[in-house]
Coordinates of C-alpha atoms in Angstrom, one line a residue:
M1 CA -27.1 -66.5 -11.4
Q2 CA -23.7 -65.6 -11.2
G3 CA -23.5 -64.6 -15.2
R4 CA -26.4 -62.1 -14.3
I5 CA -24.8 -60.5 -11.5
A6 CA -21.1 -60.3 -13.4
R7 CA -23.1 -59.0 -16.7
H8 CA -24.7 -56.4 -14.1
S9 CA -21.6 -55.4 -12.8
S10 CA -19.9 -55.0 -16.1
I11 CA -22.5 -52.9 -17.2
V12 CA -22.5 -50.5 -14.1
A13 CA -18.6 -50.4 -14.6
T14 CA -18.8 -49.6 -18.1
I15 CA -21.6 -46.6 -17.5
I16 CA -19.3 -45.2 -14.7
V17 CA -16.1 -45.2 -16.7
F18 CA -17.9 -43.6 -20.1
S19 CA -19.8 -41.0 -17.8
L20 CA -16.3 -39.9 -16.3
M21 CA -14.6 -39.9 -19.6
G22 CA -17.2 -37.8 -20.7
C23 CA -16.0 -35.3 -17.7
Q24 CA -12.6 -35.5 -18.6
R25 CA -11.4 -36.6 -22.5
S26 CA -11.2 -34.2 -25.1
W27 CA -9.9 -34.9 -28.7
D28 CA -9.8 -33.5 -31.9
D29 CA -10.5 -35.4 -34.9
D30 CA -6.8 -35.9 -35.8
G31 CA -6.1 -37.3 -32.5
D32 CA -4.0 -34.6 -31.0
R33 CA -4.3 -34.0 -27.5
N34 CA -6.6 -31.2 -26.2
P35 CA -5.6 -29.4 -22.8
V36 CA -7.4 -31.3 -20.2
V37 CA -8.5 -28.8 -17.7
L38 CA -9.0 -30.2 -14.2
S39 CA -11.8 -28.5 -12.5
G40 CA -13.1 -28.6 -8.8
A41 CA -16.4 -30.2 -10.3
V42 CA -14.3 -33.2 -12.1
D43 CA -12.3 -33.6 -9.2
A44 CA -15.3 -34.4 -6.7
A45 CA -16.8 -36.4 -9.5
L46 CA -14.0 -38.4 -9.6
S47 CA -13.2 -38.5 -6.0
E48 CA -15.1 -41.8 -5.1
A49 CA -13.5 -43.8 -7.9
G50 CA -10.0 -42.8 -6.9
A51 CA -8.5 -41.0 -9.9
P52 CA -9.0 -37.3 -11.0
L53 CA -8.2 -38.6 -14.6
L54 CA -9.6 -41.0 -16.9
I55 CA -8.1 -41.8 -20.4
D56 CA -8.4 -43.6 -23.5
P57 CA -6.0 -43.0 -26.0
E58 CA -7.4 -45.2 -28.5
G59 CA -11.0 -44.0 -28.4
A60 CA -12.1 -47.7 -29.0
G61 CA -14.1 -48.1 -26.0
T62 CA -11.9 -50.5 -24.6
P63 CA -11.4 -50.7 -20.4
L64 CA -10.2 -47.6 -19.6
E65 CA -6.8 -46.9 -16.9
I66 CA -7.3 -44.9 -13.7
C67 CA -4.8 -43.4 -11.5
D68 CA -5.2 -45.0 -8.8
G69 CA -2.5 -47.4 -8.2
F70 CA -4.1 -50.4 -9.7
D71 CA -4.1 -52.2 -13.3
N72 CA -7.7 -51.2 -14.0
D73 CA -7.4 -52.5 -17.8
L74 CA -5.8 -56.1 -16.5
D75 CA -2.9 -55.7 -18.8
G76 CA -0.3 -56.3 -16.7
E77 CA 0.5 -52.3 -16.2
V78 CA -0.3 -50.1 -13.2
D79 CA -1.3 -46.5 -13.9
E80 CA 0.5 -46.7 -17.3
G81 CA -0.4 -44.1 -20.2
L82 CA -1.6 -41.3 -17.6
D83 CA 1.9 -39.4 -17.9
D84 CA 2.5 -36.4 -19.9
L85 CA -0.8 -35.2 -21.3
P86 CA -1.8 -31.3 -22.1
C87 CA -3.5 -29.9 -18.9
E88 CA -4.4 -26.7 -17.0
V89 CA -5.2 -25.9 -13.6
P90 CA -7.9 -23.0 -12.9
G91 CA -6.3 -20.2 -11.5
K92 CA -3.0 -20.7 -12.9
K93 CA -1.6 -19.7 -16.3
G94 CA 0.1 -21.6 -18.5
T95 CA -0.5 -25.2 -19.9
G96 CA 1.7 -28.1 -18.3
L97 CA 1.5 -32.1 -18.0
T98 CA -0.1 -34.8 -16.5
E99 CA 1.8 -36.8 -13.8
C100 CA 0.1 -39.9 -12.1
V101 CA 2.6 -41.2 -9.3
A102 CA 1.4 -43.8 -6.6
G103 CA -2.3 -42.9 -7.6
V104 CA -1.8 -39.8 -6.9
F105 CA -2.9 -37.6 -10.2
S106 CA -1.5 -33.7 -10.7
C107 CA -0.9 -31.4 -13.3
K108 CA 2.9 -29.9 -13.3
L109 CA 2.8 -26.4 -15.1
C110 CA 6.6 -26.5 -14.4
T111 CA 9.7 -28.9 -12.9
P112 CA 10.3 -27.9 -9.3
G113 CA 13.7 -25.8 -8.6
E114 CA 13.1 -24.4 -12.5
E115 CA 13.4 -20.9 -12.9
R116 CA 12.5 -18.3 -15.8
M117 CA 12.9 -14.8 -16.7
V118 CA 9.6 -12.9 -17.5
S119 CA 9.8 -9.2 -18.8
C120 CA 8.6 -6.6 -16.9
G121 CA 9.0 -3.9 -19.3
C122 CA 11.5 -1.1 -19.2
D123 CA 14.1 -3.4 -19.7
E124 CA 13.5 -4.9 -16.5
E125 CA 12.9 -8.6 -15.8
R126 CA 11.5 -10.7 -13.0
K127 CA 12.9 -14.0 -12.1
D128 CA 10.0 -16.7 -11.3
H129 CA 10.7 -20.0 -9.3
C130 CA 8.7 -23.4 -9.4
L131 CA 7.2 -24.6 -6.3
S132 CA 7.3 -28.4 -5.3
D133 CA 4.1 -28.6 -6.4
G134 CA 4.6 -27.6 -10.1
T135 CA 3.4 -24.4 -10.0
W136 CA 5.1 -20.9 -10.7
M137 CA 6.0 -18.4 -8.1
E138 CA 5.9 -15.2 -9.6
G139 CA 8.8 -13.0 -8.6
V140 CA 8.2 -8.9 -8.5
C141 CA 9.2 -6.4 -10.7
S142 CA 11.5 -4.1 -8.7
G143 CA 14.0 -2.9 -11.0
C144 CA 16.5 -4.2 -8.7
P145 CA 18.9 -7.1 -8.7
E146 CA 16.8 -10.3 -7.1
K147 CA 17.5 -10.6 -3.6
K148 CA 19.3 -13.5 -2.1
V149 CA 16.6 -16.5 -1.7
P150 CA 16.1 -17.1 2.0
C151 CA 18.1 -20.0 3.1
T152 CA 16.3 -23.7 2.7
G153 CA 18.7 -26.0 4.5
C154 CA 18.4 -23.5 8.2
V155 CA 18.1 -20.3 9.1
P156 CA 21.3 -18.2 9.9
G157 CA 21.9 -18.3 14.1
E158 CA 19.3 -21.5 14.3
Q159 CA 21.2 -24.1 16.7
I160 CA 20.4 -27.8 16.4
V161 CA 22.1 -30.9 18.5
R162 CA 23.1 -33.4 16.2
R163 CA 24.2 -37.4 17.3
C164 CA 27.9 -38.1 17.7
D165 CA 27.2 -42.0 18.7
G166 CA 26.1 -45.4 16.8
C167 CA 22.6 -45.1 17.9
P168 CA 20.5 -46.7 15.2
E169 CA 17.8 -44.6 14.2
G170 CA 14.3 -44.6 14.7
E171 CA 15.0 -46.4 18.1
D172 CA 15.0 -45.1 21.7
C173 CA 18.8 -44.6 22.9
G174 CA 18.3 -44.6 26.5
A175 CA 18.5 -41.5 28.9
A176 CA 21.9 -40.5 27.5
C177 CA 23.3 -39.6 24.0
I178 CA 26.5 -38.6 22.6
G179 CA 25.6 -35.0 20.6
S180 CA 27.4 -32.1 19.5
T181 CA 25.5 -28.4 19.0
W182 CA 25.6 -27.0 15.5
E183 CA 24.7 -23.6 13.9
C184 CA 24.0 -22.2 11.0
T185 CA 25.9 -19.8 9.3
E186 CA 25.5 -16.6 7.1
G187 CA 26.3 -18.5 4.2
C188 CA 23.2 -21.1 5.4
E189 CA 25.6 -24.2 6.1
W190 CA 25.6 -26.0 9.7
E191 CA 28.9 -25.7 11.1
Q192 CA 29.8 -27.7 14.3
I193 CA 30.4 -25.4 17.5
T194 CA 30.7 -27.7 20.3
N195 CA 32.5 -31.1 20.7
C196 CA 31.0 -34.5 21.3
K197 CA 29.7 -35.2 25.0
P198 CA 26.8 -36.6 26.4
M199 CA 23.3 -34.8 26.2
T200 CA 19.9 -35.5 27.5
P201 CA 17.8 -36.7 24.4
T202 CA 15.3 -34.4 23.0
C203 CA 13.1 -37.1 21.4
S204 CA 12.9 -40.6 21.1
G205 CA 11.8 -43.5 18.5
D206 CA 10.2 -42.8 15.3
M207 CA 8.9 -39.5 15.2
S208 CA 8.2 -36.8 12.7
V209 CA 6.2 -33.2 12.7
L210 CA 5.7 -30.4 10.2
E211 CA 6.9 -27.0 11.2
P212 CA 7.0 -23.5 9.3
C213 CA 10.3 -22.2 8.1
G214 CA 11.9 -19.3 6.4
N215 CA 9.4 -17.0 4.1
C216 CA 5.8 -19.3 4.8
G217 CA 7.8 -22.5 4.0
V218 CA 7.2 -25.7 5.6
R219 CA 9.9 -28.3 6.4
R220 CA 9.6 -32.1 8.1
K221 CA 11.5 -32.3 11.6
A222 CA 12.2 -36.3 12.5
C223 CA 13.9 -37.5 15.6
D224 CA 16.9 -39.7 14.6
G225 CA 16.5 -41.3 18.4
C226 CA 18.2 -38.8 20.3
F227 CA 17.7 -35.4 18.7
W228 CA 15.6 -33.8 16.1
S229 CA 16.7 -33.3 12.8
S230 CA 15.4 -31.1 9.8
E231 CA 15.1 -31.7 6.2
L232 CA 15.1 -28.8 3.7
C233 CA 12.8 -25.5 4.0
M234 CA 10.6 -26.1 0.7
D235 CA 8.2 -23.7 -1.0
Q236 CA 9.3 -20.2 0.6
G237 CA 7.9 -17.2 -0.5
S238 CA 9.7 -14.4 -2.2
C239 CA 9.3 -11.6 0.8
A240 CA 8.3 -11.9 4.6
P241 CA 4.5 -10.5 5.5
G242 CA 4.8 -6.7 5.9
D243 CA 7.7 -5.8 3.5
R244 CA 7.5 -2.9 1.5
L245 CA 9.4 -2.2 -1.5
T246 CA 9.2 1.0 -3.6
T247 CA 9.5 0.3 -7.6
P248 CA 9.3 2.4 -10.8
C249 CA 5.8 2.4 -12.4
F250 CA 6.6 -0.1 -14.9
D251 CA 2.4 -0.1 -16.3
K252 CA 3.4 3.6 -16.5
G253 CA 6.5 2.7 -19.1
C254 CA 8.8 3.8 -16.1
A255 CA 8.5 7.8 -16.2
E256 CA 10.8 10.0 -14.5
G257 CA 9.2 11.4 -11.4
T258 CA 6.8 8.5 -11.1
Y259 CA 6.8 5.6 -8.6
S260 CA 5.0 2.4 -7.0
S261 CA 5.0 0.9 -3.8
A262 CA 4.7 -3.2 -3.9
T263 CA 3.6 -4.8 -0.5
C264 CA 4.1 -8.9 1.0
D265 CA 1.1 -9.9 1.6
K266 CA 0.4 -13.1 4.7
E267 CA 1.5 -15.9 2.0
C268 CA 4.9 -14.3 1.5
K269 CA 4.0 -13.4 -2.4
W270 CA 4.6 -9.3 -3.6
V271 CA 1.4 -8.1 -4.4
K272 CA 1.5 -5.9 -7.6
P273 CA 0.9 -2.4 -7.0
K274 CA -2.0 -0.4 -8.1
D275 CA -1.7 3.1 -7.8
C276 CA 1.2 4.9 -9.3
S277 CA 2.5 7.8 -7.2
G278 CA 4.2 10.8 -8.7
C279 CA 3.8 12.6 -12.4
K280 CA 5.7 13.0 -15.4
P281 CA 7.7 16.2 -15.5
G282 CA 6.3 18.8 -17.8
V283 CA 3.0 21.1 -18.3
R284 CA -0.3 20.2 -18.8
T285 CA -3.3 22.6 -19.5
Y286 CA -6.9 21.8 -19.5
T287 CA -10.5 23.1 -18.3
R288 CA -12.8 22.1 -16.0
N289 CA -16.8 23.1 -15.8
C290 CA -17.2 26.1 -13.0
V291 CA -20.1 24.2 -11.7
S292 CA -19.9 20.4 -12.0
G293 CA -22.1 18.9 -14.9
N294 CA -23.0 22.2 -16.1
A295 CA -20.8 23.1 -19.1
Q296 CA -23.1 26.2 -20.1
C297 CA -22.3 28.0 -17.1
G298 CA -18.6 28.7 -17.9
Q299 CA -15.1 26.9 -17.4
M300 CA -12.0 27.5 -15.7
L301 CA -8.7 27.0 -17.3
I302 CA -6.2 25.1 -15.1
E303 CA -2.7 24.9 -15.8
E304 CA -0.6 21.4 -14.2
T305 CA 3.2 21.8 -13.9
C306 CA 5.0 18.5 -12.7
T307 CA 8.8 19.1 -11.7
V308 CA 11.3 16.7 -10.2
Y309 CA 11.9 17.9 -6.7
S310 CA 13.9 14.9 -4.6
E311 CA 15.1 11.7 -5.1
I312 CA 14.1 8.6 -3.5
K313 CA 16.3 5.4 -3.0
I314 CA 15.3 1.7 -3.9
C315 CA 17.8 -1.5 -4.1
E316 CA 18.8 -1.1 -0.5
G317 CA 20.1 2.3 -1.6
E318 CA 22.2 1.0 -4.6
R319 CA 19.9 3.4 -6.9
T320 CA 17.5 6.2 -6.6
L321 CA 14.2 7.2 -8.3
P322 CA 13.5 10.6 -9.1
V323 CA 10.0 12.0 -7.5
A324 CA 7.9 14.5 -9.0
R325 CA 5.0 16.7 -7.7
I326 CA 2.2 18.8 -9.2
T327 CA 1.9 22.5 -8.5
T328 CA -1.7 23.9 -10.0
K329 CA -2.5 27.3 -11.6
Y330 CA -5.6 28.9 -12.7
L331 CA -5.2 30.9 -15.8
E332 CA -8.8 31.4 -15.9
R333 CA -11.1 31.5 -12.7
C334 CA -15.0 31.4 -12.6
P335 CA -17.0 33.8 -11.5
Y336 CA -17.8 34.0 -7.5
N337 CA -21.8 34.2 -7.9
L338 CA -22.2 31.0 -9.5
C339 CA -25.0 28.2 -8.0
V340 CA -25.6 25.1 -9.1
P341 CA -29.2 24.7 -11.1
G342 CA -32.2 23.6 -9.0
K343 CA -30.5 24.7 -5.6
S344 CA -32.0 26.8 -3.1
Q345 CA -30.9 29.0 -0.1
T346 CA -32.6 31.7 2.3
G347 CA -31.4 34.9 3.2
P348 CA -32.4 38.1 5.6
C349 CA -34.5 40.2 4.4
V350 CA -37.1 43.2 5.9
T351 CA -40.6 43.6 5.1
S352 CA -42.4 46.7 4.2
S353 CA -43.6 47.0 7.4
G354 CA -39.9 47.0 8.6
E355 CA -39.7 43.5 10.4
S356 CA -37.2 41.1 9.8
G357 CA -37.7 38.0 7.9
I358 CA -36.5 35.3 5.5
Q359 CA -36.6 35.1 1.9
T360 CA -35.6 32.0 -0.7
L361 CA -33.7 32.3 -3.8
T362 CA -33.4 29.5 -6.3
C363 CA -30.4 29.1 -8.8
T364 CA -31.4 29.2 -12.5
K365 CA -30.3 27.1 -15.4
D366 CA -28.0 29.5 -16.2
C367 CA -26.1 29.1 -12.7
S368 CA -27.4 32.3 -11.7
W369 CA -29.6 33.1 -8.5
G370 CA -33.4 33.9 -9.6
P371 CA -35.2 36.4 -7.9
P372 CA -36.3 35.9 -4.3
T373 CA -39.2 35.1 -3.0
E374 CA -41.8 37.7 -0.8
C375 CA -39.9 38.0 2.5
D376 CA -41.5 35.9 5.3
P377 CA -41.5 37.8 8.8
G378 CA -39.9 36.0 11.8
G379 CA -36.3 35.7 10.2
T380 CA -33.2 37.0 11.7
T381 CA -30.3 38.6 9.9
C382 CA -27.8 36.4 11.6
P383 CA -27.6 32.8 11.4
T384 CA -28.2 32.0 15.4
S385 CA -24.7 30.3 15.6
Q386 CA -23.0 33.0 14.7
Q387 CA -25.0 35.6 16.8
C388 CA -23.0 37.7 19.7
E389 CA -23.0 40.7 21.0
A390 CA -20.9 43.6 19.0
N391 CA -17.3 44.1 20.3
E392 CA -17.9 41.4 23.0
V393 CA -14.6 39.8 24.1
D394 CA -14.2 35.9 24.9
K395 CA -11.2 34.7 26.2
D396 CA -10.1 30.9 26.8
T397 CA -7.2 28.7 27.3
K398 CA -6.1 25.1 25.5
S399 CA -3.4 22.8 25.6
C400 CA -0.4 22.9 23.3
G401 CA -1.0 19.6 22.5
K402 CA 0.1 16.0 24.0
N403 CA 3.6 15.6 25.6
T404 CA 3.7 19.6 25.7
C405 CA 4.5 19.8 29.7
G406 CA 1.5 20.9 30.3
Q407 CA 1.5 24.2 28.9
E408 CA -1.3 26.2 27.4
Y409 CA -1.7 29.0 25.0
E410 CA -4.9 31.8 25.3
E411 CA -7.1 32.1 22.0
T412 CA -9.2 35.1 22.0
R413 CA -12.7 35.8 20.2
T414 CA -13.8 39.2 19.4
C415 CA -17.4 39.6 18.3
R416 CA -17.8 41.8 14.9
S417 CA -19.3 45.1 15.3
T418 CA -22.2 43.5 13.3
G419 CA -22.8 41.1 16.2
C420 CA -22.6 38.4 13.9
G421 CA -19.4 36.1 13.5
W422 CA -16.2 36.2 15.5
S423 CA -12.7 37.0 14.6
V424 CA -10.1 34.9 16.7
T425 CA -6.3 35.4 17.7
T426 CA -4.2 33.1 19.6
T427 CA -1.1 33.2 21.4
Q428 CA -0.2 29.5 20.6
Y429 CA 3.3 30.2 18.7
T430 CA 4.8 32.2 21.4
A431 CA 3.0 30.3 24.7
C432 CA 3.9 26.7 23.5
P433 CA 7.2 25.1 23.8
D434 CA 9.7 24.3 21.3
C435 CA 9.4 20.9 21.3
A436 CA 7.3 17.8 22.8
V437 CA 8.6 15.4 24.7
G438 CA 10.3 12.3 23.1
E439 CA 10.4 14.2 19.7
T440 CA 13.7 14.0 18.0
N441 CA 15.7 16.0 15.7
K442 CA 18.9 16.0 13.3
I443 CA 21.7 18.1 13.5
Y444 CA 24.2 17.8 10.7
C445 CA 28.2 17.1 11.4
K446 CA 31.2 15.2 10.2
T447 CA 32.8 12.3 11.6
S448 CA 36.1 12.3 12.8
A449 CA 37.0 10.3 9.6
G450 CA 35.5 13.4 7.5
E451 CA 32.1 11.8 6.6
C452 CA 29.1 13.9 6.7
G453 CA 26.6 12.6 8.9
Y454 CA 24.0 13.8 11.6
I455 CA 23.6 13.7 15.2
T456 CA 19.9 12.8 17.0
V457 CA 18.9 15.3 19.4
K458 CA 15.8 14.6 21.7
C459 CA 13.1 16.6 23.1
D460 CA 14.2 16.1 27.3
D461 CA 11.1 16.4 29.6
T462 CA 11.4 19.9 30.3
C463 CA 10.2 20.5 26.7
H464 CA 13.5 21.8 25.5
W465 CA 16.1 20.3 23.4
D466 CA 18.8 18.5 24.7
S467 CA 22.2 20.3 24.2
S468 CA 23.6 20.0 20.3
P469 CA 26.7 20.9 18.8
T470 CA 27.0 23.6 16.2
P471 CA 25.7 22.2 12.7
G472 CA 29.0 20.9 11.0
T473 CA 31.3 20.6 13.9
T474 CA 33.1 17.5 13.9
S475 CA 32.1 14.8 16.6
D476 CA 32.6 11.0 17.6
K477 CA 29.0 10.8 18.2
C478 CA 28.3 11.8 14.4
V479 CA 26.8 9.1 12.2
A480 CA 27.9 8.5 8.5
T481 CA 25.0 9.5 6.1
T482 CA 25.1 10.1 2.2
N483 CA 23.7 14.2 3.1
S484 CA 26.7 15.8 1.1
C485 CA 25.8 18.9 -0.9
V486 CA 28.1 21.8 -2.7
P487 CA 28.5 24.6 0.2
G488 CA 26.4 27.6 -0.4
S489 CA 24.0 26.1 -3.2
S490 CA 20.3 26.2 -2.6
K491 CA 17.5 24.3 -3.4
T492 CA 13.8 24.7 -2.8
D493 CA 11.2 21.7 -1.7
Y494 CA 7.7 21.9 -1.5
S495 CA 5.5 21.3 1.2
S496 CA 1.6 20.3 1.3
C497 CA -0.1 23.3 2.8
G498 CA -2.5 20.7 4.6
T499 CA -5.6 18.7 4.5
N500 CA -8.7 20.4 2.2
T501 CA -6.5 22.8 0.8
C502 CA -7.2 21.7 -2.7
G503 CA -3.5 19.9 -3.2
K504 CA -1.7 23.4 -2.8
T505 CA 1.6 23.4 -1.7
Y506 CA 4.2 26.1 -0.8
P507 CA 7.9 26.5 -1.2
R508 CA 10.4 26.1 1.6
K509 CA 13.8 27.5 0.7
Y510 CA 17.5 25.5 1.8
T511 CA 20.9 26.7 1.5
C512 CA 23.9 24.1 1.8
S513 CA 26.0 24.1 5.1
S514 CA 29.3 25.6 4.8
T515 CA 30.4 22.4 5.7
G516 CA 29.1 20.8 2.9
C517 CA 26.8 18.3 5.2
G518 CA 23.3 18.6 4.9
W519 CA 20.7 21.2 3.8
Q520 CA 19.5 24.5 6.4
F521 CA 16.1 25.7 6.2
V522 CA 16.4 29.3 5.0
S523 CA 12.4 30.4 4.6
E524 CA 8.9 29.5 3.4
D525 CA 6.4 31.5 1.8
R526 CA 2.7 30.1 3.2
S527 CA 1.3 33.5 1.4
V528 CA 0.3 30.9 -1.4
C529 CA -1.6 28.7 0.6
P530 CA -5.3 28.8 0.4
T531 CA -7.2 31.3 3.0
C532 CA -10.5 29.1 3.6
T533 CA -11.4 25.5 4.0
P534 CA -14.0 24.0 1.4
G535 CA -17.5 24.4 2.8
E536 CA -16.4 26.9 5.5
T537 CA -18.7 30.0 5.4
E538 CA -18.6 33.3 7.2
M539 CA -20.1 36.5 7.6
T540 CA -18.5 39.9 6.6
E541 CA -19.2 42.9 8.0
E542 CA -20.2 44.9 4.7
L543 CA -23.7 45.4 4.6
C544 CA -25.9 43.7 1.8
K545 CA -27.6 47.2 1.2
P546 CA -25.5 50.3 2.1
G547 CA -27.6 52.3 5.1
F548 CA -30.1 49.4 5.5
P549 CA -28.5 47.3 8.6
G550 CA -31.9 45.1 8.5
C551 CA -31.1 43.4 5.2
G552 CA -27.7 41.6 7.2
T553 CA -24.2 41.6 6.1
I554 CA -22.8 39.5 2.9
Q555 CA -21.9 36.0 3.2
R556 CA -18.9 34.4 1.6
K557 CA -18.0 30.6 1.0
C558 CA -15.0 28.8 0.0
N559 CA -15.0 27.0 -3.2
A560 CA -14.4 23.1 -3.2
D561 CA -12.5 23.5 -6.6
T562 CA -10.1 26.4 -6.1
C563 CA -10.4 27.1 -2.0
Q564 CA -10.8 30.8 -2.7
W565 CA -13.5 32.8 -0.8
Q566 CA -16.6 33.3 -3.0
T567 CA -19.3 35.9 -2.6
L568 CA -22.9 34.7 -1.7
P569 CA -25.5 36.7 -2.8
C570 CA -27.7 38.7 -0.8
A571 CA -31.3 38.8 -0.5
V572 CA -32.7 41.6 -1.8
C573 CA -34.7 43.7 1.1
G574 CA -38.7 44.7 0.3

């Protein structure tokens, strides 16, 4: 009976071993070791056996050694032959070597503490660090010298108490212990700042806890019988969550005028930028369909000019990147009377009996409006929302905005002479205050040492700027900065015309102050900005059919591509 049980156990053990071996082992005919992939499925299948890897180097079907801290093959050795086998870790790049320590299997892709340099392109490199689990923590491609790695032994400014007496570790030393205070220096080293004296214990006995430290790192804190002491902060990330970093566009060849922004995630790792801002200086000419998806309706010719207009600081101000912006010029425009094939619109009309009505126009395949339908009585010559009494005047007051001391401006609306639509004027620029409470402004100045700088002035509770010195004067309150320029020189900057303005920009001219400290605003030209917002419509005072007011007035719509007014076709009166 015992023999039968023994044979049965042996058969079961063999089935388990070889079924697991089928999951784990991969050999070539020449005996070379192929990489072993450690997958979640394999880990789960082997968890009951206590080992994540089974191996039979000879392939002869002998009992296998398992990484579990036991002598499975009864040869007098424990967990032998399980180290230095090629392996891979899903989700991690590269091939590493296996390691079996105290019955725990792992795949080490690198040696903890090891560093490597990896090319970013553009003659730049990043530095990767090997973590304690044997995997790489990638550095960041920034074009800057690597920042100092956060302290591993302590955090600058942190204070701890160390024991001065001879109380044995792990024992309770009573109500009073002899200790002194130590502080972490900027060089990440502990420095004693008080003499030894009796102090109240902060812990007792053999206690230890894990606590977060540095940039997403962790360290063990243990009790020495009197006070807490901490081990090194391990596996820190390369940044603090929320950090932002401006970098060249490495994936775009670090072209002049372009830049990217990298952010640090909640795991203290840099997230590689996906977008590249700015543009490469030069001129590009291309065509675009006048009506999207309908090339037969004609094309517009567009010229984009990319020019460098400023510089941004990187590497904590040690380097700068040129920044460029695109301005658009339409060399050939589309006719204003185009439409989208298949689309319809209604318009006012007059029946043969002189009654107002509505008729429908449909856009043809060549992007022009087809003949209108028969005039349907009952319509109106003006949309209901725009109807008003001819020359009617309506006035209203509106707030100048948040924190503007309760001041208001007047808006005047005048109904057009056709009784359809309003024209609007306001007193906003003359009635509203110069500033909002709490708003700040910078006045250029010079320090007592002759350096260029600025003084910050603030909008007071009465919505007026605090008193400030004449730009360029010397003041003890002047904060030094790098804003020097050549007196009398000029520059032109470009600002956005605003949202929904088809990417248009307008020029702003500046002149360097006579002191050589900062640029003074001279003028701006907003005439280049669009006069309408895409999708906006309005009724003009021009009649669709001169002498026939019942046919309504001409309506126009703002083109979504050009932000220019486009005249819509009128319905034809019967």
